[in-house]
Amino acid sequence: MLDNLSLAWPPGLALVRGDESTGKTTLLRVLAGALTAQAGSITLQGVDLIRAAKDSAPRVFWADPRSSEWDPLTARGWLDSLPARYPLWDAAALVEHIDGFSLHEHLDKPFYALSTGSKRKVLMAGALASNAPLTLIDEPVGGLDKPSARYLAQALASQAARSDRLTVVAHYEALPEVPWGSVLDL
């Protein structure tokens, strides 16, 4: 699927687009270091993420929305754990995303009790507030209500002009009103 893939994305906002089982999530997992590439390298801001795996954790934000690893944690507990991992954490942005995604009533619920949409919103609020130089978001619209999808489009649009960060979104189609800087079709 991803054989001989070579990418050079500029900062801003990138879309990885394709049908089911085309490799979108696999690519994000490789970029995050959750899967090991069979060959090649991944360089972010001059750092080889594969060779410097221990040092790359604060540089890459990846939270697989299908994972159950956070199930025992509350949304607030998980979000409260993130500033220690991400040195560029933006607490004001987190407050903005909690408001924008209407998450207040869900913060003290454990992840296992959250709907698919609420879980994704919590993960995206953390992703966007992390300020990680590489932020990976998989299928962000799954389970979102219309107001949350509109807020997501606004939040992603604000990432497009960032010169210090690359946000890569994997989705089956381009979200309307989002100025994608780069698009990769798989």
mmCIF file of C-alpha atoms in Angstrom:
data_model
loop_
_atom_site.group_PDB
_atom_site.id
_atom_site.type_symbol
_atom_site.label_atom_id
_atom_site.label_comp_id
_atom_site.label_asym_id
_atom_site.label_seq_id
_atom_site.Cartn_x
_atom_site.Cartn_y
_atom_site.Cartn_z
ATOM 1 C CA MET A 1 0.000 0.000 0.000
ATOM 2 C CA LEU A 2 2.614 2.537 1.024
ATOM 3 C CA ASP A 3 5.512 1.059 -0.965
ATOM 4 C CA ASN A 4 7.990 3.614 -2.286
ATOM 5 C CA LEU A 5 6.108 6.503 -0.689
ATOM 6 C CA SER A 6 8.118 9.692 -0.475
ATOM 7 C CA LEU A 7 6.632 12.840 1.049
ATOM 8 C CA ALA A 8 7.911 16.304 1.832
ATOM 9 C CA TRP A 9 5.107 18.246 3.476
ATOM 10 C CA PRO A 10 5.449 21.903 4.370
ATOM 11 C CA PRO A 11 4.109 23.165 7.702
ATOM 12 C CA GLY A 12 0.391 23.835 7.909
ATOM 13 C CA LEU A 13 -2.409 21.423 7.155
ATOM 14 C CA ALA A 14 -2.290 18.207 5.120
ATOM 15 C CA LEU A 15 -5.027 15.782 4.162
ATOM 16 C CA VAL A 16 -4.491 12.076 3.548
ATOM 17 C CA ARG A 17 -7.568 11.044 1.593
ATOM 18 C CA GLY A 18 -8.818 7.668 0.426
ATOM 19 C CA ASP A 19 -11.410 4.935 0.707
ATOM 20 C CA GLU A 20 -11.495 2.361 3.503
ATOM 21 C CA SER A 21 -8.428 0.116 3.738
ATOM 22 C CA THR A 22 -6.225 2.280 1.515
ATOM 23 C CA GLY A 23 -3.565 2.853 4.189
ATOM 24 C CA LYS A 24 -4.547 6.202 5.720
ATOM 25 C CA THR A 25 -4.423 5.007 9.335
ATOM 26 C CA THR A 26 -1.368 2.871 8.628
ATOM 27 C CA LEU A 27 0.468 5.947 7.359
ATOM 28 C CA LEU A 28 -0.453 7.898 10.505
ATOM 29 C CA ARG A 29 0.722 5.020 12.692
ATOM 30 C CA VAL A 30 4.057 4.899 10.856
ATOM 31 C CA LEU A 31 4.481 8.670 11.185
ATOM 32 C CA ALA A 32 3.681 8.382 14.911
ATOM 33 C CA GLY A 33 6.163 5.564 15.442
ATOM 34 C CA ALA A 34 3.386 3.167 16.472
ATOM 35 C CA LEU A 35 4.299 0.993 13.458
ATOM 36 C CA THR A 36 7.822 0.553 12.168
ATOM 37 C CA ALA A 37 8.514 1.348 8.543
ATOM 38 C CA GLN A 38 10.280 -1.457 6.693
ATOM 39 C CA ALA A 39 12.667 1.037 5.112
ATOM 40 C CA GLY A 40 13.373 4.720 4.873
ATOM 41 C CA SER A 41 13.321 7.540 7.352
ATOM 42 C CA ILE A 42 10.982 10.101 8.819
ATOM 43 C CA THR A 43 12.502 13.495 9.483
ATOM 44 C CA LEU A 44 10.741 16.265 11.363
ATOM 45 C CA GLN A 45 12.455 19.604 11.896
ATOM 46 C CA GLY A 46 15.834 18.009 11.222
ATOM 47 C CA VAL A 47 15.309 15.100 13.655
ATOM 48 C CA ASP A 48 15.088 11.503 12.427
ATOM 49 C CA LEU A 49 12.011 10.301 14.322
ATOM 50 C CA ILE A 50 12.908 6.638 13.912
ATOM 51 C CA ARG A 51 16.449 6.929 15.280
ATOM 52 C CA ALA A 52 15.435 9.328 18.035
ATOM 53 C CA ALA A 53 12.257 7.489 19.026
ATOM 54 C CA LYS A 54 12.615 8.298 22.729
ATOM 55 C CA ASP A 55 13.141 11.982 22.027
ATOM 56 C CA SER A 56 10.403 12.205 19.409
ATOM 57 C CA ALA A 57 7.439 11.626 21.734
ATOM 58 C CA PRO A 58 6.906 15.342 22.519
ATOM 59 C CA ARG A 59 7.279 16.178 18.820
ATOM 60 C CA VAL A 60 4.417 13.957 17.626
ATOM 61 C CA PHE A 61 0.830 13.861 18.831
ATOM 62 C CA TRP A 62 -1.043 10.667 17.987
ATOM 63 C CA ALA A 63 -4.069 9.332 19.819
ATOM 64 C CA ASP A 64 -5.736 6.438 18.010
ATOM 65 C CA PRO A 65 -9.508 6.953 18.350
ATOM 66 C CA ARG A 66 -10.000 3.161 18.199
ATOM 67 C CA SER A 67 -7.783 2.524 21.225
ATOM 68 C CA SER A 68 -9.207 1.445 24.566
ATOM 69 C CA GLU A 69 -6.062 2.370 26.526
ATOM 70 C CA TRP A 70 -7.698 5.451 28.057
ATOM 71 C CA ASP A 71 -10.978 3.733 28.985
ATOM 72 C CA PRO A 72 -10.362 3.830 32.755
ATOM 73 C CA LEU A 73 -9.381 7.534 32.653
ATOM 74 C CA THR A 74 -11.769 10.438 32.694
ATOM 75 C CA ALA A 75 -11.531 12.871 29.823
ATOM 76 C CA ARG A 76 -10.278 15.518 32.269
ATOM 77 C CA GLY A 77 -7.673 13.149 33.709
ATOM 78 C CA TRP A 78 -6.327 12.338 30.257
ATOM 79 C CA LEU A 79 -6.262 16.000 29.199
ATOM 80 C CA ASP A 80 -4.561 16.957 32.485
ATOM 81 C CA SER A 81 -1.779 14.447 31.743
ATOM 82 C CA LEU A 82 -0.846 15.994 28.386
ATOM 83 C CA PRO A 83 1.033 19.194 29.409
ATOM 84 C CA ALA A 84 3.775 17.070 30.996
ATOM 85 C CA ARG A 85 4.356 15.328 27.661
ATOM 86 C CA TYR A 86 4.075 18.302 25.322
ATOM 87 C CA PRO A 87 6.353 21.211 26.276
ATOM 88 C CA LEU A 88 4.564 23.620 23.910
ATOM 89 C CA TRP A 89 1.153 22.868 25.468
ATOM 90 C CA ASP A 90 -1.376 25.686 25.064
ATOM 91 C CA ALA A 91 -3.784 25.735 28.033
ATOM 92 C CA ALA A 92 -5.784 28.633 26.573
ATOM 93 C CA ALA A 93 -6.279 26.679 23.330
ATOM 94 C CA LEU A 94 -7.541 23.687 25.319
ATOM 95 C CA VAL A 95 -10.185 25.873 26.990
ATOM 96 C CA GLU A 96 -11.188 27.188 23.552
ATOM 97 C CA HIS A 97 -11.490 23.650 22.127
ATOM 98 C CA ILE A 98 -13.442 22.387 25.132
ATOM 99 C CA ASP A 99 -15.899 25.241 24.558
ATOM 100 C CA GLY A 100 -15.938 24.814 20.773
ATOM 101 C CA PHE A 101 -16.603 21.069 20.976
ATOM 102 C CA SER A 102 -19.112 21.517 23.882
ATOM 103 C CA LEU A 103 -17.173 19.099 26.082
ATOM 104 C CA HIS A 104 -17.854 20.541 29.561
ATOM 105 C CA GLU A 105 -20.491 17.964 30.497
ATOM 106 C CA HIS A 106 -18.220 15.091 29.404
ATOM 107 C CA LEU A 107 -14.964 15.986 31.140
ATOM 108 C CA ASP A 108 -15.564 13.920 34.273
ATOM 109 C CA LYS A 109 -16.809 10.837 32.430
ATOM 110 C CA PRO A 110 -14.462 7.905 31.830
ATOM 111 C CA PHE A 111 -13.548 7.322 28.204
ATOM 112 C CA TYR A 112 -15.467 4.042 28.125
ATOM 113 C CA ALA A 113 -18.666 5.995 28.889
ATOM 114 C CA LEU A 114 -18.173 8.522 26.081
ATOM 115 C CA SER A 115 -19.908 8.248 22.741
ATOM 116 C CA THR A 116 -17.722 7.828 19.668
ATOM 117 C CA GLY A 117 -18.165 11.494 18.817
ATOM 118 C CA SER A 118 -17.400 12.741 22.339
ATOM 119 C CA LYS A 119 -14.289 10.577 22.542
ATOM 120 C CA ARG A 120 -13.049 11.956 19.210
ATOM 121 C CA LYS A 121 -13.744 15.519 20.360
ATOM 122 C CA VAL A 122 -11.696 15.000 23.543
ATOM 123 C CA LEU A 123 -8.823 13.527 21.526
ATOM 124 C CA MET A 124 -8.924 16.380 19.020
ATOM 125 C CA ALA A 125 -9.048 19.017 21.766
ATOM 126 C CA GLY A 126 -5.878 17.484 23.204
ATOM 127 C CA ALA A 127 -4.268 17.182 19.773
ATOM 128 C CA LEU A 128 -4.907 20.779 18.846
ATOM 129 C CA ALA A 129 -3.788 22.118 22.248
ATOM 130 C CA SER A 130 -0.615 20.006 22.261
ATOM 131 C CA ASN A 131 1.207 22.271 19.798
ATOM 132 C CA ALA A 132 3.238 19.209 18.833
ATOM 133 C CA PRO A 133 5.226 19.951 15.664
ATOM 134 C CA LEU A 134 3.542 16.927 14.032
ATOM 135 C CA THR A 135 -0.091 16.364 14.950
ATOM 136 C CA LEU A 136 -1.909 13.357 13.501
ATOM 137 C CA ILE A 137 -5.709 13.147 13.476
ATOM 138 C CA ASP A 138 -7.537 10.087 12.130
ATOM 139 C CA GLU A 139 -11.090 10.231 10.739
ATOM 140 C CA PRO A 140 -12.056 13.286 12.801
ATOM 141 C CA VAL A 141 -15.687 13.597 11.742
ATOM 142 C CA GLY A 142 -16.784 10.100 12.861
ATOM 143 C CA GLY A 143 -19.669 10.498 15.287
ATOM 144 C CA LEU A 144 -19.632 14.305 15.384
ATOM 145 C CA ASP A 145 -22.790 16.381 15.458
ATOM 146 C CA LYS A 146 -23.123 19.249 12.962
ATOM 147 C CA PRO A 147 -22.054 22.048 15.364
ATOM 148 C CA SER A 148 -18.941 20.066 16.330
ATOM 149 C CA ALA A 149 -18.119 19.350 12.677
ATOM 150 C CA ARG A 150 -18.401 23.095 11.943
ATOM 151 C CA TYR A 151 -16.139 23.894 14.892
ATOM 152 C CA LEU A 152 -13.666 21.247 13.723
ATOM 153 C CA ALA A 153 -13.505 22.883 10.278
ATOM 154 C CA GLN A 154 -12.743 26.247 11.936
ATOM 155 C CA ALA A 155 -10.120 24.724 14.249
ATOM 156 C CA LEU A 156 -8.402 22.931 11.369
ATOM 157 C CA ALA A 157 -8.520 26.062 9.206
ATOM 158 C CA SER A 158 -6.605 27.891 11.942
ATOM 159 C CA GLN A 159 -3.844 25.281 11.641
ATOM 160 C CA ALA A 160 -3.358 25.926 7.911
ATOM 161 C CA ALA A 161 -1.283 29.062 8.417
ATOM 162 C CA ARG A 162 0.959 27.613 11.128
ATOM 163 C CA SER A 163 4.616 27.750 10.150
ATOM 164 C CA ASP A 164 5.770 25.807 13.227
ATOM 165 C CA ARG A 165 3.512 22.806 12.957
ATOM 166 C CA LEU A 166 2.165 20.217 10.528
ATOM 167 C CA THR A 167 -1.278 18.814 11.210
ATOM 168 C CA VAL A 168 -2.036 15.708 9.139
ATOM 169 C CA VAL A 169 -5.656 14.599 8.921
ATOM 170 C CA ALA A 170 -6.682 11.228 7.497
ATOM 171 C CA HIS A 171 -10.222 11.239 6.138
ATOM 172 C CA TYR A 172 -12.074 9.756 3.206
ATOM 173 C CA GLU A 173 -12.807 13.198 1.733
ATOM 174 C CA ALA A 174 -11.823 16.831 2.122
ATOM 175 C CA LEU A 175 -13.817 18.681 4.738
ATOM 176 C CA PRO A 176 -15.562 21.714 3.237
ATOM 177 C CA GLU A 177 -14.205 25.153 4.084
ATOM 178 C CA VAL A 178 -10.833 23.793 5.223
ATOM 179 C CA PRO A 179 -7.850 25.232 3.307
ATOM 180 C CA TRP A 180 -5.737 22.106 2.833
ATOM 181 C CA GLY A 181 -2.136 22.945 2.086
ATOM 182 C CA SER A 182 -1.270 19.442 0.885
ATOM 183 C CA VAL A 183 -3.458 16.547 -0.224
ATOM 184 C CA LEU A 184 -2.269 12.954 -0.595
ATOM 185 C CA ASP A 185 -4.665 10.531 -2.273
ATOM 186 C CA LEU A 186 -4.223 6.892 -1.285
#
